PDB file of C-alpha atoms in Angstrom:
ATOM      1  CA  ASP A   1      19.197   4.152  14.623  1.00 89.00           C
ATOM      2  CA  ASP A   2      19.418   1.648  12.244  1.00 92.00           C
ATOM      3  CA  GLN A   3      17.006  -0.911  13.582  1.00 93.00           C
ATOM      4  CA  VAL A   4      14.447   2.318  12.655  1.00 94.00           C
ATOM      5  CA  VAL A   5      15.783   2.702   9.384  1.00 95.00           C
ATOM      6  CA  SER A   6      15.136  -1.173   8.449  1.00 95.00           C
ATOM      7  CA  TRP A   7      11.430  -0.884   9.770  1.00 97.00           C
ATOM      8  CA  VAL A   8      10.478   2.069   7.783  1.00 96.00           C
ATOM      9  CA  ARG A   9      12.119   1.153   4.717  1.00 96.00           C
ATOM     10  CA  GLY A  10      10.508  -2.410   4.830  1.00 96.00           C
ATOM     11  CA  ILE A  11       7.055  -0.422   5.360  1.00 97.00           C
ATOM     12  CA  LEU A  12       7.744   1.454   2.244  1.00 96.00           C
ATOM     13  CA  GLU A  13       9.142  -1.633   0.231  1.00 95.00           C
ATOM     14  CA  ARG A  14       6.011  -3.830   1.487  1.00 95.00           C
ATOM     15  CA  ILE A  15       3.757  -0.920  -0.118  1.00 95.00           C
ATOM     16  CA  ARG A  16       5.742  -0.970  -3.350  1.00 94.00           C
ATOM     17  CA  ILE A  17       6.059  -4.623  -4.036  1.00 92.00           C
ATOM     18  CA  GLN A  18       2.290  -5.078  -3.128  1.00 91.00           C
ATOM     19  CA  GLY A  19       1.463  -2.548  -6.061  1.00 87.00           C
ATOM     20  CA  GLY A  20       0.677   0.489  -3.402  1.00 92.00           C
ATOM     21  CA  ILE A  21       1.539   3.331  -5.940  1.00 91.00           C
ATOM     22  CA  ASN A  22      -0.884   5.990  -6.092  1.00 93.00           C
ATOM     23  CA  HIS A  23      -2.478   6.430  -9.937  1.00 87.00           C
ATOM     24  CA  PRO A  24      -5.048   8.275 -11.397  1.00 85.00           C
ATOM     25  CA  TRP A  25      -6.664   4.861 -12.476  1.00 82.00           C
ATOM     26  CA  LEU A  26      -6.636   3.655  -8.576  1.00 84.00           C
ATOM     27  CA  HIS A  27      -8.516   6.427  -7.518  1.00 85.00           C
ATOM     28  CA  THR A  28     -12.028   4.960  -7.555  1.00 83.00           C
ATOM     29  CA  TYR A  29     -10.742   1.647  -6.173  1.00 83.00           C
ATOM     30  CA  LEU A  30      -9.148   3.174  -3.295  1.00 87.00           C
ATOM     31  CA  GLU A  31     -12.019   5.812  -2.601  1.00 87.00           C
ATOM     32  CA  ASP A  32     -14.594   2.843  -2.626  1.00 84.00           C
ATOM     33  CA  ASP A  33     -12.535   0.838  -0.384  1.00 81.00           C
ATOM     34  CA  GLY A  34     -10.590  -1.482  -2.469  1.00 79.00           C
ATOM     35  CA  ALA A  35     -13.602  -2.699  -4.244  1.00 75.00           C
ATOM     36  CA  ARG A  36     -12.323  -4.732  -7.156  1.00 71.00           C
ATOM     37  CA  TRP A  37     -14.821  -4.019  -9.605  1.00 69.00           C
ATOM     38  CA  HIS A  38     -12.846  -0.831 -10.142  1.00 70.00           C
ATOM     39  CA  LEU A  39     -10.159  -2.857 -11.234  1.00 70.00           C
ATOM     40  CA  TRP A  40     -12.057  -5.450 -13.221  1.00 70.00           C
ATOM     41  CA  GLY A  41     -15.641  -4.872 -14.471  1.00 69.00           C
ATOM     42  CA  GLY A  42     -15.841  -0.981 -14.008  1.00 63.00           C
ATOM     43  CA  ARG A  43     -12.602   0.401 -15.077  1.00 59.00           C
ATOM     44  CA  LYS A  44     -13.173   3.355 -17.312  1.00 65.00           C
ATOM     45  CA  GLU A  45      -9.715   4.507 -18.267  1.00 67.00           C
ATOM     46  CA  PRO A  46      -8.303   3.348 -22.155  1.00 69.00           C
ATOM     47  CA  GLY A  47      -5.219   1.169 -21.699  1.00 66.00           C
ATOM     48  CA  MET A  48      -5.805   0.131 -18.219  1.00 64.00           C
ATOM     49  CA  PRO A  49      -5.067  -3.535 -17.327  1.00 65.00           C
ATOM     50  CA  SER A  50      -7.831  -5.603 -15.944  1.00 66.00           C
ATOM     51  CA  PHE A  51      -7.081  -7.065 -12.495  1.00 66.00           C
ATOM     52  CA  PRO A  52      -9.715 -10.329 -12.756  1.00 59.00           C
ATOM     53  CA  TYR A  53      -9.701 -12.706  -9.745  1.00 65.00           C
ATOM     54  CA  THR A  54      -7.053 -14.631 -11.417  1.00 69.00           C
ATOM     55  CA  ARG A  55      -4.519 -12.112 -11.043  1.00 68.00           C
ATOM     56  CA  SER A  56      -3.348 -10.451  -7.749  1.00 75.00           C
ATOM     57  CA  ALA A  57      -4.312  -6.326  -7.605  1.00 79.00           C
ATOM     58  CA  PRO A  58      -2.509  -3.746  -6.002  1.00 86.00           C
ATOM     59  CA  ALA A  59      -2.990  -3.721  -2.107  1.00 88.00           C
ATOM     60  CA  PHE A  60      -2.516  -1.062  -0.070  1.00 91.00           C
ATOM     61  CA  PRO A  61      -2.110  -0.123   3.773  1.00 94.00           C
ATOM     62  CA  ARG A  62      -5.464   0.832   5.484  1.00 92.00           C
ATOM     63  CA  VAL A  63      -6.268   2.877   8.728  1.00 92.00           C
ATOM     64  CA  GLY A  64      -9.439   3.365  10.545  1.00 87.00           C
ATOM     65  CA  GLY A  65     -12.832   3.399   9.517  1.00 78.00           C
ATOM     66  CA  GLN A  66     -15.697   0.727   9.137  1.00 76.00           C
ATOM     67  CA  HIS A  67     -15.454  -2.785   8.673  1.00 75.00           C
ATOM     68  CA  VAL A  68     -15.390  -4.128   5.102  1.00 69.00           C
ATOM     69  CA  GLN A  69     -15.165  -6.970   3.079  1.00 67.00           C
ATOM     70  CA  HIS A  70     -13.030  -6.070   0.344  1.00 61.00           C
ATOM     71  CA  GLN A  71      -9.511  -7.941   0.644  1.00 65.00           C
ATOM     72  CA  GLN A  72      -7.263  -6.046  -1.120  1.00 72.00           C
ATOM     73  CA  LEU A  73      -6.519  -3.254   1.515  1.00 86.00           C
ATOM     74  CA  ASP A  74      -4.074  -4.327   4.645  1.00 86.00           C
ATOM     75  CA  ASN A  75      -6.023  -3.260   7.767  1.00 88.00           C
ATOM     76  CA  VAL A  76      -2.423  -2.107   9.493  1.00 90.00           C
ATOM     77  CA  THR A  77      -4.267  -1.648  12.618  1.00 88.00           C
ATOM     78  CA  ASP A  78      -4.873  -5.394  12.741  1.00 88.00           C
ATOM     79  CA  GLY A  79      -2.419  -7.029  15.156  1.00 89.00           C
ATOM     80  CA  GLN A  80      -2.062 -10.248  12.988  1.00 90.00           C
ATOM     81  CA  SER A  81      -1.496  -7.846   9.742  1.00 91.00           C
ATOM     82  CA  TRP A  82       2.009  -7.772   7.916  1.00 94.00           C
ATOM     83  CA  TYR A  83       2.559  -4.800   8.895  1.00 95.00           C
ATOM     84  CA  ALA A  84       1.933  -4.904  12.582  1.00 95.00           C
ATOM     85  CA  ARG A  85       3.879  -8.227  12.533  1.00 94.00           C
ATOM     86  CA  TRP A  86       6.848  -6.973  10.648  1.00 96.00           C
ATOM     87  CA  THR A  87       6.870  -3.752  13.066  1.00 96.00           C
ATOM     88  CA  GLY A  88       6.745  -5.846  16.055  1.00 95.00           C
ATOM     89  CA  ARG A  89       9.602  -8.290  14.581  1.00 95.00           C
ATOM     90  CA  VAL A  90      11.905  -5.569  13.778  1.00 96.00           C
ATOM     91  CA  LEU A  91      11.326  -3.156  16.840  1.00 96.00           C
ATOM     92  CA  GLY A  92      11.205  -5.898  19.463  1.00 95.00           C
ATOM     93  CA  VAL A  93       7.538  -4.858  20.620  1.00 96.00           C
ATOM     94  CA  SER A  94       4.165  -6.819  20.437  1.00 95.00           C
ATOM     95  CA  ALA A  95       2.344  -6.979  17.558  1.00 93.00           C
ATOM     96  CA  GLY A  96      -0.640  -4.978  19.064  1.00 92.00           C
ATOM     97  CA  HIS A  97       1.739  -2.344  19.883  1.00 95.00           C
ATOM     98  CA  GLY A  98       3.374  -2.690  16.301  1.00 95.00           C
ATOM     99  CA  ALA A  99       0.048  -1.868  14.526  1.00 94.00           C
ATOM    100  CA  ARG A 100      -0.454   1.437  16.968  1.00 95.00           C
ATOM    101  CA  LEU A 101       3.575   2.239  15.889  1.00 96.00           C
ATOM    102  CA  VAL A 102       3.088   1.631  11.928  1.00 96.00           C
ATOM    103  CA  ARG A 103      -0.312   3.763  12.258  1.00 95.00           C
ATOM    104  CA  SER A 104       1.567   6.591  13.770  1.00 96.00           C
ATOM    105  CA  LEU A 105       4.367   5.998  11.080  1.00 97.00           C
ATOM    106  CA  LEU A 106       2.121   5.994   8.363  1.00 97.00           C
ATOM    107  CA  GLU A 107       0.217   9.384   9.461  1.00 97.00           C
ATOM    108  CA  CYS A 108       4.062  10.984   9.733  1.00 96.00           C
ATOM    109  CA  LEU A 109       5.058   9.909   6.422  1.00 97.00           C
ATOM    110  CA  HIS A 110       1.705  10.969   5.131  1.00 97.00           C
ATOM    111  CA  ARG A 111       2.510  14.585   6.913  1.00 97.00           C
ATOM    112  CA  GLY A 112       6.066  14.733   5.330  1.00 96.00           C
ATOM    113  CA  SER A 113       4.668  14.131   1.655  1.00 94.00           C
ATOM    114  CA  VAL A 114       6.411  10.590   1.660  1.00 96.00           C
ATOM    115  CA  LEU A 115       2.995   8.859   1.176  1.00 97.00           C
ATOM    116  CA  GLU A 116      -0.400  10.195  -0.210  1.00 96.00           C
ATOM    117  CA  GLY A 117      -3.532   9.661   1.825  1.00 96.00           C
ATOM    118  CA  THR A 118      -6.969   8.521   0.098  1.00 93.00           C
ATOM    119  CA  ALA A 119     -10.096   9.044   2.102  1.00 93.00           C
ATOM    120  CA  THR A 120     -12.615   6.236   1.689  1.00 91.00           C
ATOM    121  CA  LYS A 121     -16.323   5.646   1.847  1.00 88.00           C
ATOM    122  CA  ALA A 122     -15.847   3.974   4.977  1.00 88.00           C
ATOM    123  CA  GLN A 123     -14.190   6.722   6.517  1.00 90.00           C
ATOM    124  CA  ALA A 124     -10.589   4.855   6.620  1.00 90.00           C
ATOM    125  CA  THR A 125      -7.313   6.407   5.061  1.00 94.00           C
ATOM    126  CA  VAL A 126      -5.594   4.549   2.214  1.00 95.00           C
ATOM    127  CA  TYR A 127      -1.743   5.353   1.610  1.00 96.00           C
ATOM    128  CA  ALA A 128       0.229   5.169  -1.247  1.00 96.00           C
ATOM    129  CA  ILE A 129       3.188   5.711  -2.695  1.00 96.00           C
ATOM    130  CA  PRO A 130       2.705   9.021  -4.865  1.00 95.00           C
ATOM    131  CA  ASN A 131       3.350   7.782  -8.640  1.00 88.00           C
ATOM    132  CA  GLU A 132       5.844  10.485  -9.320  1.00 88.00           C
ATOM    133  CA  ARG A 133       8.215   9.016  -6.732  1.00 85.00           C
ATOM    134  CA  ILE A 134       8.625   5.797  -8.424  1.00 82.00           C
ATOM    135  CA  MET A 135      11.741   5.508 -10.958  1.00 82.00           C
ATOM    136  CA  VAL A 136      12.067   3.142 -13.759  1.00 82.00           C
ATOM    137  CA  ARG A 137      15.001   2.238 -15.393  1.00 83.00           C
ATOM    138  CA  ALA A 138      16.513  -0.403 -17.707  1.00 87.00           C
ATOM    139  CA  THR A 139      19.080  -2.687 -15.799  1.00 86.00           C
ATOM    140  CA  ARG A 140      22.792  -2.632 -17.194  1.00 87.00           C
ATOM    141  CA  ASP A 141      24.326  -6.280 -18.204  1.00 88.00           C
ATOM    142  CA  GLU A 142      26.925  -5.533 -15.471  1.00 87.00           C
ATOM    143  CA  GLU A 143      24.435  -5.131 -12.660  1.00 84.00           C
ATOM    144  CA  LEU A 144      23.205  -8.815 -13.720  1.00 84.00           C
ATOM    145  CA  ARG A 145      26.105 -10.618 -12.979  1.00 78.00           C
TER     146      ARG A 145
END
């Protein structure tokens, strides 16, 4: 049904737009529940860009686990999260019910290999788009008109 397709596409577009693309450079960042140190002062990979606090960092949907203070991982099971509110708006359910639905969606997308899941130190799961699923190409002039 078109409504469900819009919902799922919106969720996946949000992950992509927020930079939720899995990359080996981000492994310790994800495993440490989004501790920004791994993107700024603690980055170890040659060529890896810095993400100081003045620059937005990649954000990923997060499910479960203990509460952490880092802001870059979006707790999708919070009824106030963008994911829960989007789900409620598109599917016509409460944000609380939307939070439960989006959690189930992320788990299904992970089982279907559409998303990858990373277990964190706080016993949460962080979901990301596999980097091999991202395609980049040059825009043709006629596409800009």
